[in-house]
Coordinates of C-alpha atoms in Angstrom, one line a residue:
Chain A
M2 CA 2.6 -33.6 -13.3
A3 CA 0.1 -36.1 -12.1
E4 CA 0.0 -37.4 -15.6
P5 CA 3.5 -38.0 -16.9
A6 CA 3.6 -39.5 -20.3
S7 CA -0.1 -39.7 -20.7
S8 CA -1.7 -40.9 -23.8
Q9 CA 1.6 -41.3 -25.6
Q10 CA 0.2 -44.2 -27.5
K11 CA -1.7 -41.7 -29.6
C12 CA 1.6 -40.8 -31.2
S13 CA 1.4 -43.4 -33.9
C14 CA 5.0 -43.6 -35.0
G15 CA 4.4 -45.9 -37.9
P16 CA 6.9 -48.0 -39.6
A17 CA 6.4 -46.2 -42.8
E18 CA 7.9 -43.1 -41.2
S19 CA 10.8 -45.0 -39.8
E20 CA 11.8 -46.5 -43.1
T21 CA 12.2 -43.0 -44.6
A22 CA 14.4 -41.9 -41.7
K23 CA 18.0 -41.6 -42.7
P24 CA 20.4 -43.4 -40.5
A25 CA 22.6 -40.4 -40.4
D26 CA 20.0 -38.6 -38.5
N27 CA 19.6 -38.9 -34.8
P28 CA 19.3 -42.6 -34.0
A29 CA 15.8 -42.3 -32.7
T30 CA 14.4 -40.2 -35.5
S31 CA 12.0 -43.0 -36.2
S32 CA 10.2 -42.2 -33.1
C33 CA 9.5 -38.6 -34.0
C34 CA 5.9 -38.0 -33.4
P35 CA 3.9 -35.4 -35.1
P36 CA 3.7 -32.2 -33.0
R37 CA 1.0 -32.6 -30.4
T38 CA -1.2 -29.9 -29.1
D39 CA -2.2 -31.6 -25.8
S40 CA 1.4 -32.1 -24.9
T41 CA 1.8 -32.5 -21.2
R42 CA 5.0 -34.4 -20.5
E43 CA 6.2 -35.8 -23.7
D44 CA 8.5 -38.2 -25.4
S45 CA 12.1 -37.3 -24.7
I46 CA 13.4 -34.5 -26.9
S47 CA 16.4 -36.8 -27.2
S48 CA 14.5 -39.1 -29.4
C49 CA 13.5 -36.6 -31.9
C50 CA 15.5 -35.0 -34.6
S51 CA 18.6 -33.5 -33.1
P52 CA 19.7 -30.4 -35.0
P53 CA 21.8 -31.2 -38.0
T54 CA 24.9 -29.5 -36.5
S55 CA 25.2 -32.0 -33.7
A56 CA 25.0 -34.9 -36.1
V57 CA 27.8 -33.4 -38.2
E58 CA 29.9 -32.8 -35.1
G59 CA 29.5 -36.3 -34.0
S60 CA 30.1 -37.9 -37.3
G61 CA 33.8 -36.9 -37.3
T62 CA 34.7 -38.9 -34.2
P63 CA 34.1 -42.6 -34.8
G64 CA 35.4 -43.6 -31.4
C65 CA 33.1 -41.1 -29.7
C66 CA 33.0 -40.1 -26.1
E67 CA 36.7 -39.4 -25.7
T68 CA 35.8 -35.7 -25.5
T69 CA 33.1 -36.3 -22.9
T70 CA 34.9 -38.2 -20.2
E71 CA 33.6 -35.7 -17.8
S72 CA 30.0 -36.7 -18.1
S73 CA 27.4 -34.1 -18.2
C74 CA 25.3 -36.6 -16.3
C75 CA 23.7 -35.9 -13.0
T76 CA 23.6 -32.2 -13.3
E77 CA 19.9 -32.8 -13.6
D78 CA 18.8 -29.9 -11.4
D79 CA 20.7 -27.4 -13.5
T80 CA 17.9 -25.8 -15.3
A81 CA 20.1 -23.6 -17.4
I82 CA 21.7 -26.6 -19.0
R83 CA 18.4 -28.4 -19.4
H84 CA 17.0 -25.4 -21.2
S85 CA 19.9 -25.6 -23.7
W86 CA 18.6 -29.0 -24.7
E87 CA 15.1 -27.8 -25.5
R88 CA 13.8 -28.1 -29.0
P89 CA 10.6 -26.4 -30.2
G90 CA 7.6 -28.7 -29.8
H91 CA 9.4 -31.2 -27.6
R92 CA 10.0 -31.7 -23.9
L93 CA 12.9 -33.3 -22.2
W94 CA 12.2 -36.5 -20.2
H95 CA 13.5 -35.9 -16.6
F96 CA 15.7 -39.0 -16.8
V97 CA 17.8 -37.6 -19.6
C98 CA 20.9 -36.1 -18.1
G99 CA 23.1 -35.3 -21.1
F100 CA 23.8 -36.1 -24.7
L101 CA 26.7 -38.1 -26.1
P102 CA 28.1 -37.3 -29.5
T103 CA 28.5 -40.4 -31.6
P104 CA 29.0 -41.2 -35.3
V105 CA 25.3 -41.4 -35.7
G106 CA 24.5 -38.1 -33.9
E107 CA 23.8 -37.2 -30.3
V108 CA 22.6 -40.1 -28.1
P109 CA 20.7 -39.2 -24.9
Q110 CA 22.4 -40.3 -21.7
V111 CA 20.0 -41.5 -19.0
S112 CA 20.3 -41.3 -15.3
T113 CA 20.5 -44.5 -13.3
R114 CA 18.7 -42.9 -10.4
L115 CA 14.9 -43.0 -10.2
T116 CA 13.2 -39.8 -9.1
T117 CA 9.9 -39.0 -7.5
L118 CA 8.3 -38.7 -11.0
D119 CA 9.3 -42.3 -11.8
H120 CA 7.9 -43.6 -8.5
I121 CA 4.6 -41.8 -9.0
G122 CA 4.4 -43.2 -12.5
R123 CA 5.0 -46.7 -11.2
W124 CA 2.5 -46.4 -8.4
Q125 CA -0.1 -45.2 -11.0
M126 CA 0.6 -48.1 -13.2
R127 CA 0.3 -50.6 -10.4
W128 CA -3.2 -49.3 -9.6
G129 CA -4.2 -49.0 -13.2
I130 CA -4.8 -45.3 -12.9
G131 CA -4.9 -42.8 -15.7
R132 CA -3.6 -44.6 -18.7
D133 CA -2.9 -47.9 -20.2
R134 CA 0.4 -47.3 -21.9
Y135 CA 3.5 -45.9 -20.3
R136 CA 6.2 -45.7 -22.9
V137 CA 9.5 -44.1 -23.7
A138 CA 10.6 -43.4 -27.3
P139 CA 12.4 -46.3 -28.9
G140 CA 16.0 -45.9 -30.1
L141 CA 19.5 -45.7 -28.7
Y142 CA 20.3 -44.4 -25.3
A143 CA 23.5 -44.3 -23.3
V144 CA 24.2 -45.1 -19.6
G145 CA 27.4 -43.4 -18.4
N146 CA 30.0 -42.9 -21.1
P147 CA 29.9 -45.9 -23.3
D148 CA 32.4 -46.3 -26.2
A149 CA 32.7 -48.5 -29.3
D150 CA 33.6 -51.5 -27.1
S151 CA 30.7 -51.1 -24.7
D152 CA 28.0 -53.7 -24.5
V153 CA 24.5 -53.1 -25.9
L154 CA 21.5 -54.0 -23.8
V155 CA 18.2 -54.5 -25.6
S156 CA 15.0 -53.5 -23.8
A157 CA 11.3 -52.8 -24.2
N158 CA 9.9 -49.3 -24.3
Y159 CA 7.5 -49.9 -21.4
K160 CA 8.7 -47.3 -19.0
L161 CA 8.6 -49.6 -15.9
S162 CA 10.9 -52.0 -17.8
F163 CA 13.1 -49.1 -18.8
D164 CA 13.3 -47.8 -15.2
A165 CA 13.9 -51.3 -13.8
L166 CA 16.8 -51.7 -16.2
R167 CA 18.5 -48.3 -15.8
R168 CA 18.4 -48.3 -12.0
E169 CA 20.5 -51.4 -11.9
L170 CA 23.2 -50.0 -14.1
Q171 CA 24.8 -47.4 -11.9
G172 CA 28.6 -47.1 -12.5
H173 CA 28.4 -49.0 -15.9
D174 CA 29.0 -47.6 -19.3
L175 CA 26.6 -49.2 -21.7
W176 CA 24.3 -48.7 -24.7
L177 CA 20.6 -49.3 -24.4
L178 CA 18.8 -50.2 -27.5
V179 CA 15.1 -49.6 -26.7
L180 CA 12.6 -51.4 -29.0
E181 CA 9.1 -50.3 -29.9
T182 CA 6.9 -52.6 -27.9
H183 CA 4.1 -50.1 -27.6
G184 CA 4.5 -49.7 -23.9
I185 CA 4.3 -53.4 -23.1
N186 CA 6.9 -55.2 -21.0
V187 CA 9.5 -57.5 -22.5
W188 CA 7.8 -60.9 -21.7
C189 CA 4.3 -60.0 -22.9
A190 CA 5.7 -58.2 -25.9
A191 CA 7.8 -61.2 -26.8
G192 CA 4.7 -63.4 -26.5
K193 CA 3.0 -61.1 -29.0
G194 CA 6.1 -60.9 -31.2
T195 CA 6.4 -57.1 -31.0
F196 CA 9.6 -57.7 -28.9
G197 CA 11.0 -59.8 -31.7
T198 CA 13.5 -60.7 -34.4
E199 CA 12.2 -58.2 -36.9
E200 CA 12.0 -55.3 -34.5
I201 CA 15.6 -55.9 -33.3
I202 CA 16.9 -56.0 -36.8
R203 CA 14.9 -52.9 -37.8
R204 CA 16.1 -50.9 -34.7
V205 CA 19.7 -52.0 -35.2
R206 CA 19.6 -50.7 -38.8
E207 CA 17.7 -47.6 -38.0
T208 CA 20.0 -46.5 -35.2
G209 CA 23.1 -47.2 -37.2
L210 CA 24.3 -49.3 -34.3
D211 CA 27.1 -50.9 -36.4
R212 CA 28.7 -47.5 -36.7
V213 CA 28.4 -46.8 -32.9
V214 CA 30.0 -50.0 -31.7
S215 CA 32.8 -52.0 -33.1
H216 CA 31.7 -55.4 -31.7
R217 CA 28.6 -57.4 -32.8
R218 CA 26.9 -58.4 -29.6
L219 CA 23.5 -57.7 -28.3
I220 CA 22.5 -58.6 -24.8
V221 CA 18.8 -59.5 -24.9
P222 CA 16.8 -60.2 -21.8
Q223 CA 16.0 -63.9 -21.5
L224 CA 12.3 -63.2 -21.3
G225 CA 12.5 -61.7 -24.8
A226 CA 13.4 -65.1 -26.2
P227 CA 9.8 -66.2 -27.0
G228 CA 9.9 -63.5 -29.7
V229 CA 13.5 -63.5 -30.8
A230 CA 15.2 -66.1 -32.9
G231 CA 18.9 -65.4 -32.1
H232 CA 20.2 -67.2 -35.2
E233 CA 18.0 -65.1 -37.5
V234 CA 19.1 -61.8 -35.9
R235 CA 22.7 -62.8 -36.6
R236 CA 22.0 -63.9 -40.1
D237 CA 20.1 -60.7 -41.0
C238 CA 22.0 -58.0 -39.3
G239 CA 25.3 -59.5 -38.1
F240 CA 24.7 -59.1 -34.4
K241 CA 25.0 -62.1 -32.1
V242 CA 22.2 -62.4 -29.5
I243 CA 23.4 -63.2 -26.0
Y244 CA 20.6 -63.9 -23.6
G245 CA 21.0 -62.1 -20.3
P246 CA 19.4 -63.0 -17.0
V247 CA 15.6 -62.9 -16.3
R248 CA 15.9 -60.1 -13.8
A249 CA 17.6 -56.7 -14.4
S250 CA 19.1 -56.9 -10.9
D251 CA 21.2 -59.8 -12.0
L252 CA 22.7 -57.9 -15.0
P253 CA 25.8 -56.5 -13.2
A254 CA 26.8 -60.0 -12.0
F255 CA 26.1 -61.4 -15.4
L256 CA 28.3 -58.8 -17.1
D257 CA 31.0 -59.2 -14.6
A258 CA 31.0 -63.0 -15.1
G259 CA 31.6 -62.6 -18.8
Y260 CA 28.0 -63.2 -19.9
Q261 CA 27.5 -66.2 -17.7
A262 CA 24.2 -66.6 -15.9
G263 CA 23.8 -69.2 -13.2
E264 CA 20.8 -71.5 -13.2
E265 CA 19.0 -69.3 -10.6
M266 CA 19.4 -66.2 -12.8
R267 CA 17.6 -68.1 -15.6
R268 CA 14.5 -69.1 -13.6
V269 CA 11.3 -67.2 -13.4
R270 CA 9.9 -67.0 -9.9
F271 CA 6.5 -65.9 -8.6
S272 CA 7.1 -64.8 -5.1
T273 CA 4.5 -63.7 -2.6
G274 CA 5.7 -60.1 -3.3
D275 CA 5.2 -60.6 -7.0
R276 CA 1.7 -61.8 -6.5
L277 CA 0.8 -59.1 -4.1
I278 CA 2.0 -56.4 -6.5
L279 CA -0.5 -57.8 -9.1
T280 CA -3.6 -57.7 -6.9
P281 CA -4.4 -54.0 -7.2
V282 CA -4.2 -53.9 -10.9
E283 CA -6.1 -57.2 -11.0
L284 CA -9.0 -55.5 -9.1
T285 CA -9.0 -52.2 -10.9
G286 CA -8.7 -54.1 -14.2
L287 CA -11.9 -56.1 -13.7
G288 CA -13.7 -53.6 -15.8
R289 CA -17.3 -53.4 -17.0
P290 CA -18.4 -57.0 -17.0
T291 CA -18.0 -57.1 -13.2
L292 CA -19.7 -53.7 -12.7
Y293 CA -22.7 -54.9 -14.8
A294 CA -22.8 -58.1 -12.9
L295 CA -22.8 -56.2 -9.5
L296 CA -25.6 -53.9 -10.8
A297 CA -27.6 -56.9 -12.0
V298 CA -27.4 -58.6 -8.6
L299 CA -28.5 -55.5 -6.9
I300 CA -31.6 -55.0 -9.1
L301 CA -32.5 -58.7 -9.0
G302 CA -32.6 -58.3 -5.3
G303 CA -35.6 -56.0 -5.6
I304 CA -37.7 -58.7 -7.1
G305 CA -40.2 -60.3 -4.7
P306 CA -43.9 -60.9 -4.0
S307 CA -44.7 -57.2 -4.6
I308 CA -43.0 -57.5 -8.0
F309 CA -40.4 -55.0 -7.1
S310 CA -39.5 -53.3 -3.9
F311 CA -36.8 -50.8 -3.1
N312 CA -36.6 -52.2 0.4
A313 CA -35.8 -55.6 -0.9
L314 CA -33.3 -54.1 -3.3
V315 CA -31.4 -52.7 -0.4
H316 CA -31.6 -55.7 1.9
R317 CA -31.6 -58.7 -0.4
G318 CA -29.8 -57.0 -3.2
G319 CA -27.3 -55.5 -0.9
G320 CA -26.7 -58.9 0.8
A321 CA -26.1 -60.6 -2.5
L322 CA -23.8 -57.8 -3.5
L323 CA -21.7 -58.5 -0.4
V324 CA -21.6 -62.2 -1.3
F325 CA -20.4 -61.3 -4.8
I326 CA -17.7 -59.0 -3.5
A327 CA -16.6 -61.6 -1.0
G328 CA -16.3 -64.1 -3.8
L329 CA -14.4 -61.6 -5.9
L330 CA -11.9 -60.9 -3.1
A331 CA -11.6 -64.6 -2.4
G332 CA -10.8 -65.3 -6.1
A333 CA -8.8 -62.3 -7.1
V334 CA -6.9 -61.4 -3.9
I335 CA -6.8 -64.2 -1.4
T336 CA -6.3 -67.1 -3.8
P337 CA -3.4 -65.4 -5.6
I338 CA -1.7 -64.6 -2.3
L339 CA -2.1 -68.2 -1.0
L340 CA -1.5 -69.7 -4.4
P341 CA 1.5 -72.0 -3.7
W342 CA 0.0 -73.3 -0.5
L343 CA -3.4 -74.2 -1.8
P344 CA -3.9 -77.8 -3.0
W345 CA -4.6 -78.9 -6.6
R346 CA -3.2 -77.4 -9.8
P347 CA -6.2 -75.8 -11.5
F348 CA -6.6 -72.2 -10.4
A349 CA -10.4 -72.7 -10.6
A350 CA -10.2 -75.4 -8.0
K351 CA -8.0 -73.3 -5.7
G352 CA -10.5 -70.5 -5.9
A353 CA -13.4 -72.7 -5.3
L354 CA -11.7 -74.0 -2.1
V355 CA -11.1 -70.5 -0.7
G356 CA -14.6 -69.5 -1.7
S357 CA -16.1 -72.5 0.1
I358 CA -14.2 -71.8 3.3
I359 CA -15.3 -68.2 3.3
A360 CA -18.9 -69.3 2.5
L361 CA -18.9 -71.8 5.4
L362 CA -17.5 -69.2 7.8
T363 CA -20.1 -66.7 6.7
L364 CA -22.9 -69.3 7.3
L365 CA -21.5 -70.1 10.8
I366 CA -21.7 -66.4 11.7
F367 CA -24.8 -65.2 9.9
G368 CA -26.5 -68.5 9.2
R369 CA -29.4 -67.9 11.6
D370 CA -30.5 -64.7 9.9
L371 CA -30.6 -66.4 6.5
G372 CA -33.3 -68.8 5.5
T373 CA -32.4 -72.3 4.2
A374 CA -32.8 -71.3 0.5
D375 CA -30.7 -68.1 1.0
G376 CA -28.0 -70.0 2.9
F377 CA -27.9 -72.7 0.2
A378 CA -27.5 -70.0 -2.5
L379 CA -24.7 -68.4 -0.6
L380 CA -22.9 -71.8 -0.3
L381 CA -23.0 -72.3 -4.0
A382 CA -22.6 -68.8 -5.4
L383 CA -19.6 -67.7 -3.4
P384 CA -17.3 -70.6 -4.4
A385 CA -18.4 -70.3 -8.0
I386 CA -17.6 -66.6 -8.2
A387 CA -14.3 -67.1 -6.4
S388 CA -13.5 -69.9 -8.8
W389 CA -14.1 -67.8 -11.8
Y390 CA -11.9 -64.9 -10.6
A391 CA -9.2 -67.3 -9.5
M392 CA -9.2 -68.8 -13.0
N393 CA -8.7 -65.4 -14.5
F394 CA -5.5 -64.9 -12.5
T395 CA -3.9 -67.5 -14.7
G396 CA -3.0 -64.7 -17.1
S397 CA -1.0 -62.9 -14.4
S398 CA 0.8 -66.0 -13.3
T399 CA 4.2 -66.9 -14.6
F400 CA 3.8 -70.6 -15.2
T401 CA 0.5 -71.5 -16.7
S402 CA 0.4 -73.0 -20.2
P403 CA -2.3 -72.1 -22.8
S404 CA -3.3 -75.7 -23.3
G405 CA -3.6 -76.3 -19.6
V406 CA -5.7 -73.1 -19.1
E407 CA -8.0 -74.1 -21.9
K408 CA -8.5 -77.6 -20.4
E409 CA -9.1 -76.1 -17.0
M410 CA -11.7 -73.7 -18.4
R411 CA -13.6 -76.3 -20.4
R412 CA -13.9 -78.3 -17.2
S413 CA -14.7 -75.6 -14.7
I414 CA -16.9 -73.0 -16.6
P415 CA -19.9 -75.4 -16.8
L416 CA -19.6 -76.2 -13.1
Q417 CA -19.3 -72.5 -12.2
A418 CA -22.3 -71.7 -14.4
A419 CA -24.4 -74.5 -13.0
A420 CA -23.6 -73.5 -9.4
L421 CA -24.4 -69.9 -10.1
L422 CA -27.7 -70.7 -11.9
I423 CA -28.9 -73.0 -9.1
A424 CA -27.8 -70.4 -6.5
A425 CA -29.7 -67.6 -8.3
G426 CA -32.8 -69.8 -8.6
S427 CA -32.7 -70.7 -4.9
W428 CA -32.1 -67.1 -3.9
L429 CA -34.9 -65.7 -6.1
W430 CA -37.3 -68.4 -4.9
A431 CA -36.5 -67.5 -1.3
A432 CA -38.0 -64.0 -1.9
F433 CA -41.5 -65.5 -2.3
Chain B
M29 CA 10.7 -71.1 -2.7
R30 CA 8.0 -73.5 -3.7
E31 CA 8.0 -75.0 -7.2
Y32 CA 5.0 -74.3 -9.3
A33 CA 3.6 -76.9 -11.6
Y34 CA 0.6 -76.8 -13.8
L35 CA -1.6 -79.2 -15.8
N36 CA 1.3 -81.0 -17.4
E37 CA -0.4 -83.7 -19.4
Y38 CA -1.7 -81.3 -22.0
V39 CA 1.6 -79.5 -22.7
S40 CA 2.4 -79.6 -26.4
L41 CA 6.2 -79.5 -26.1
Q42 CA 7.9 -82.0 -28.4
L43 CA 11.6 -82.7 -28.8
D44 CA 13.2 -84.5 -31.8
S45 CA 16.4 -85.8 -30.4
G46 CA 17.6 -86.8 -33.9
K47 CA 17.8 -83.1 -34.9
C48 CA 19.3 -81.9 -31.6
T49 CA 22.9 -80.9 -31.6
G50 CA 23.2 -80.2 -27.9
C51 CA 24.0 -76.5 -28.4
G52 CA 22.2 -75.8 -25.1
L53 CA 20.4 -72.6 -26.2
C54 CA 17.0 -74.1 -25.2
Q55 CA 18.2 -74.8 -21.7
Q56 CA 19.5 -71.2 -21.6
V57 CA 16.2 -69.5 -22.6
C58 CA 13.7 -71.7 -20.8
P59 CA 12.4 -69.7 -17.8
H60 CA 11.4 -72.9 -15.9
A61 CA 14.3 -75.2 -16.5
V62 CA 12.2 -77.7 -18.4
L63 CA 15.0 -78.7 -20.7
R64 CA 18.4 -80.0 -19.8
V65 CA 21.3 -80.9 -22.0
E66 CA 23.1 -84.1 -21.0
D67 CA 25.7 -86.1 -23.0
G68 CA 25.3 -83.8 -26.0
K69 CA 21.6 -84.0 -26.3
A70 CA 18.7 -82.0 -24.8
R71 CA 16.0 -83.8 -22.9
I72 CA 12.7 -82.8 -21.3
D73 CA 13.5 -82.8 -17.7
A74 CA 10.4 -81.3 -16.1
R75 CA 7.4 -81.3 -18.5
E76 CA 5.0 -80.2 -15.8
R77 CA 6.8 -76.8 -15.5
C78 CA 6.4 -76.0 -19.3
M79 CA 4.3 -73.0 -19.9
E80 CA 4.5 -73.1 -23.7
C81 CA 6.1 -69.7 -24.0
G82 CA 7.8 -70.9 -27.2
A83 CA 11.3 -69.5 -26.4
C84 CA 13.1 -72.8 -26.9
A85 CA 11.5 -73.7 -30.2
K86 CA 12.0 -70.1 -31.5
N87 CA 15.7 -70.2 -30.7
C88 CA 16.4 -73.7 -31.9
A89 CA 18.3 -73.3 -35.2
F90 CA 18.0 -77.0 -35.9
D91 CA 14.2 -77.3 -35.7
A92 CA 14.4 -79.9 -33.0
L93 CA 11.8 -78.4 -30.7
K94 CA 8.1 -77.9 -31.3
V95 CA 5.5 -76.3 -29.1
E96 CA 2.2 -74.6 -29.7
A97 CA 3.2 -71.3 -28.1
G98 CA 0.7 -68.9 -26.6
V99 CA -0.4 -67.1 -23.6
G100 CA -1.7 -69.1 -20.6
C101 CA -4.4 -66.5 -19.8
A102 CA -8.1 -67.3 -19.2
S103 CA -9.3 -63.9 -20.5
A104 CA -7.2 -64.2 -23.6
I105 CA -8.8 -67.6 -24.3
I106 CA -12.3 -66.3 -23.7
Y107 CA -11.5 -63.5 -26.1
G108 CA -10.4 -66.1 -28.6
W109 CA -13.6 -68.1 -28.2
L110 CA -15.9 -65.1 -28.5
T111 CA -14.2 -63.5 -31.5
G112 CA -13.0 -66.7 -33.2
K113 CA -9.6 -65.0 -33.4
E114 CA -6.4 -66.3 -32.0
A115 CA -6.2 -65.9 -28.2
S116 CA -4.4 -62.7 -27.6
C117 CA -3.3 -61.2 -24.3
D118 CA -4.2 -57.6 -25.0
C119 CA -4.4 -56.6 -21.4
S120 CA -3.5 -53.1 -20.8
G121 CA -0.2 -51.9 -19.5
G122 CA 0.6 -53.9 -16.5
C123 CA 0.5 -57.4 -17.8

């Protein structure tokens, strides 16, 4: 339970497999994964090969859903009913609360309420714990009791995106067409092109969407636009792409207004809350290079007149380690939080400023205990480290351009490196 | 809410007004309101906010917009430098 959806990326649901899937099968047959032995909590049973009988049942009722006005939704605690949905080798996702017969087979209905499991999963993702992909099976899902006229919302199969979407749709009857983005959110996947024109067309064909709905509209999140050419989707599969708002929370208003999004709904923001959410994963995601650097600093601290001393390692190495960590926090935590209020546009400059202020404060407090050379080293090293980590926050921000980041890096990396080298020289010299 | 702006002078966004039909889709997909349609033509309203995501050019059916799209991410660019491949944001999960 502590590991919902772990290592699902190992299920390589390749395109070759999907092409052979017959559209008459369950819409999400494509996502059928080979049986797994280490199955903990798995892809929704919904997404895998419903029994042939249900497909036959469904295929007779083109309008679908008339028979299921009394939704089986939200009987989620009824274990007897849940058991009746079980299939050998699969496990039902907790958010699936029923199945809707359609011309293309049974489509899973998803709950619009998030449960403890969803919150635990989100918390783990925010802290980068346990796994690096958190996906649901791609394919067609239903919210409420949609019919042939209901809108189709397109989404990524990153579970946090999927959760953010469904929780906003309470009381609506909609179809969700979930694309295979390999557990990556809409915007990043659009940048890579996995949330893109081809995947939409493939998924529309594979699910047999044109037999489920009578209209030809797809509502695609605006942030999917970098990967999706609306005119090509229309040309190749007949569906018109309508770009929805940036945030899922604006979707109900967008739908009520007849697909009109105000200017505010179309803007990406980067609030203090947004930036704060990113800092834990920023820290846990630093990875090996930072660990090696920390270790190197500690060991270098041991070098001195007696060639190497453990005492020096603890005192000088430990001190330098604290300086490194202070620089890291200045660049990866404080700078992101203060981002809009710091002067200058390059992130490296913002980080260097925060680092300098912290270095000066440290000198004011501990300056007397440090020699001149050590103090000088601290004054150079801390801003350089802060600058480096601040620069790396560009990837998490919502407004930096690749050409700008490259320019910024070409200018600042030499300065950061020079400052660090001089600082290291001064610090090592101080040992003798 | 404060406006964010980045190193604008390097942004590769280019608009060919001759090809623009003023359909307005670019204005719709731009997440930073860089483009604005006025009098039947799009124009670049706030270049300094462009992040080169490529949404406008991708959705321009008339080929009026050009931008070297990519990810504005330092570690992706370092990856690109080190491997000689295209800068790719292959950060795990959360990004």
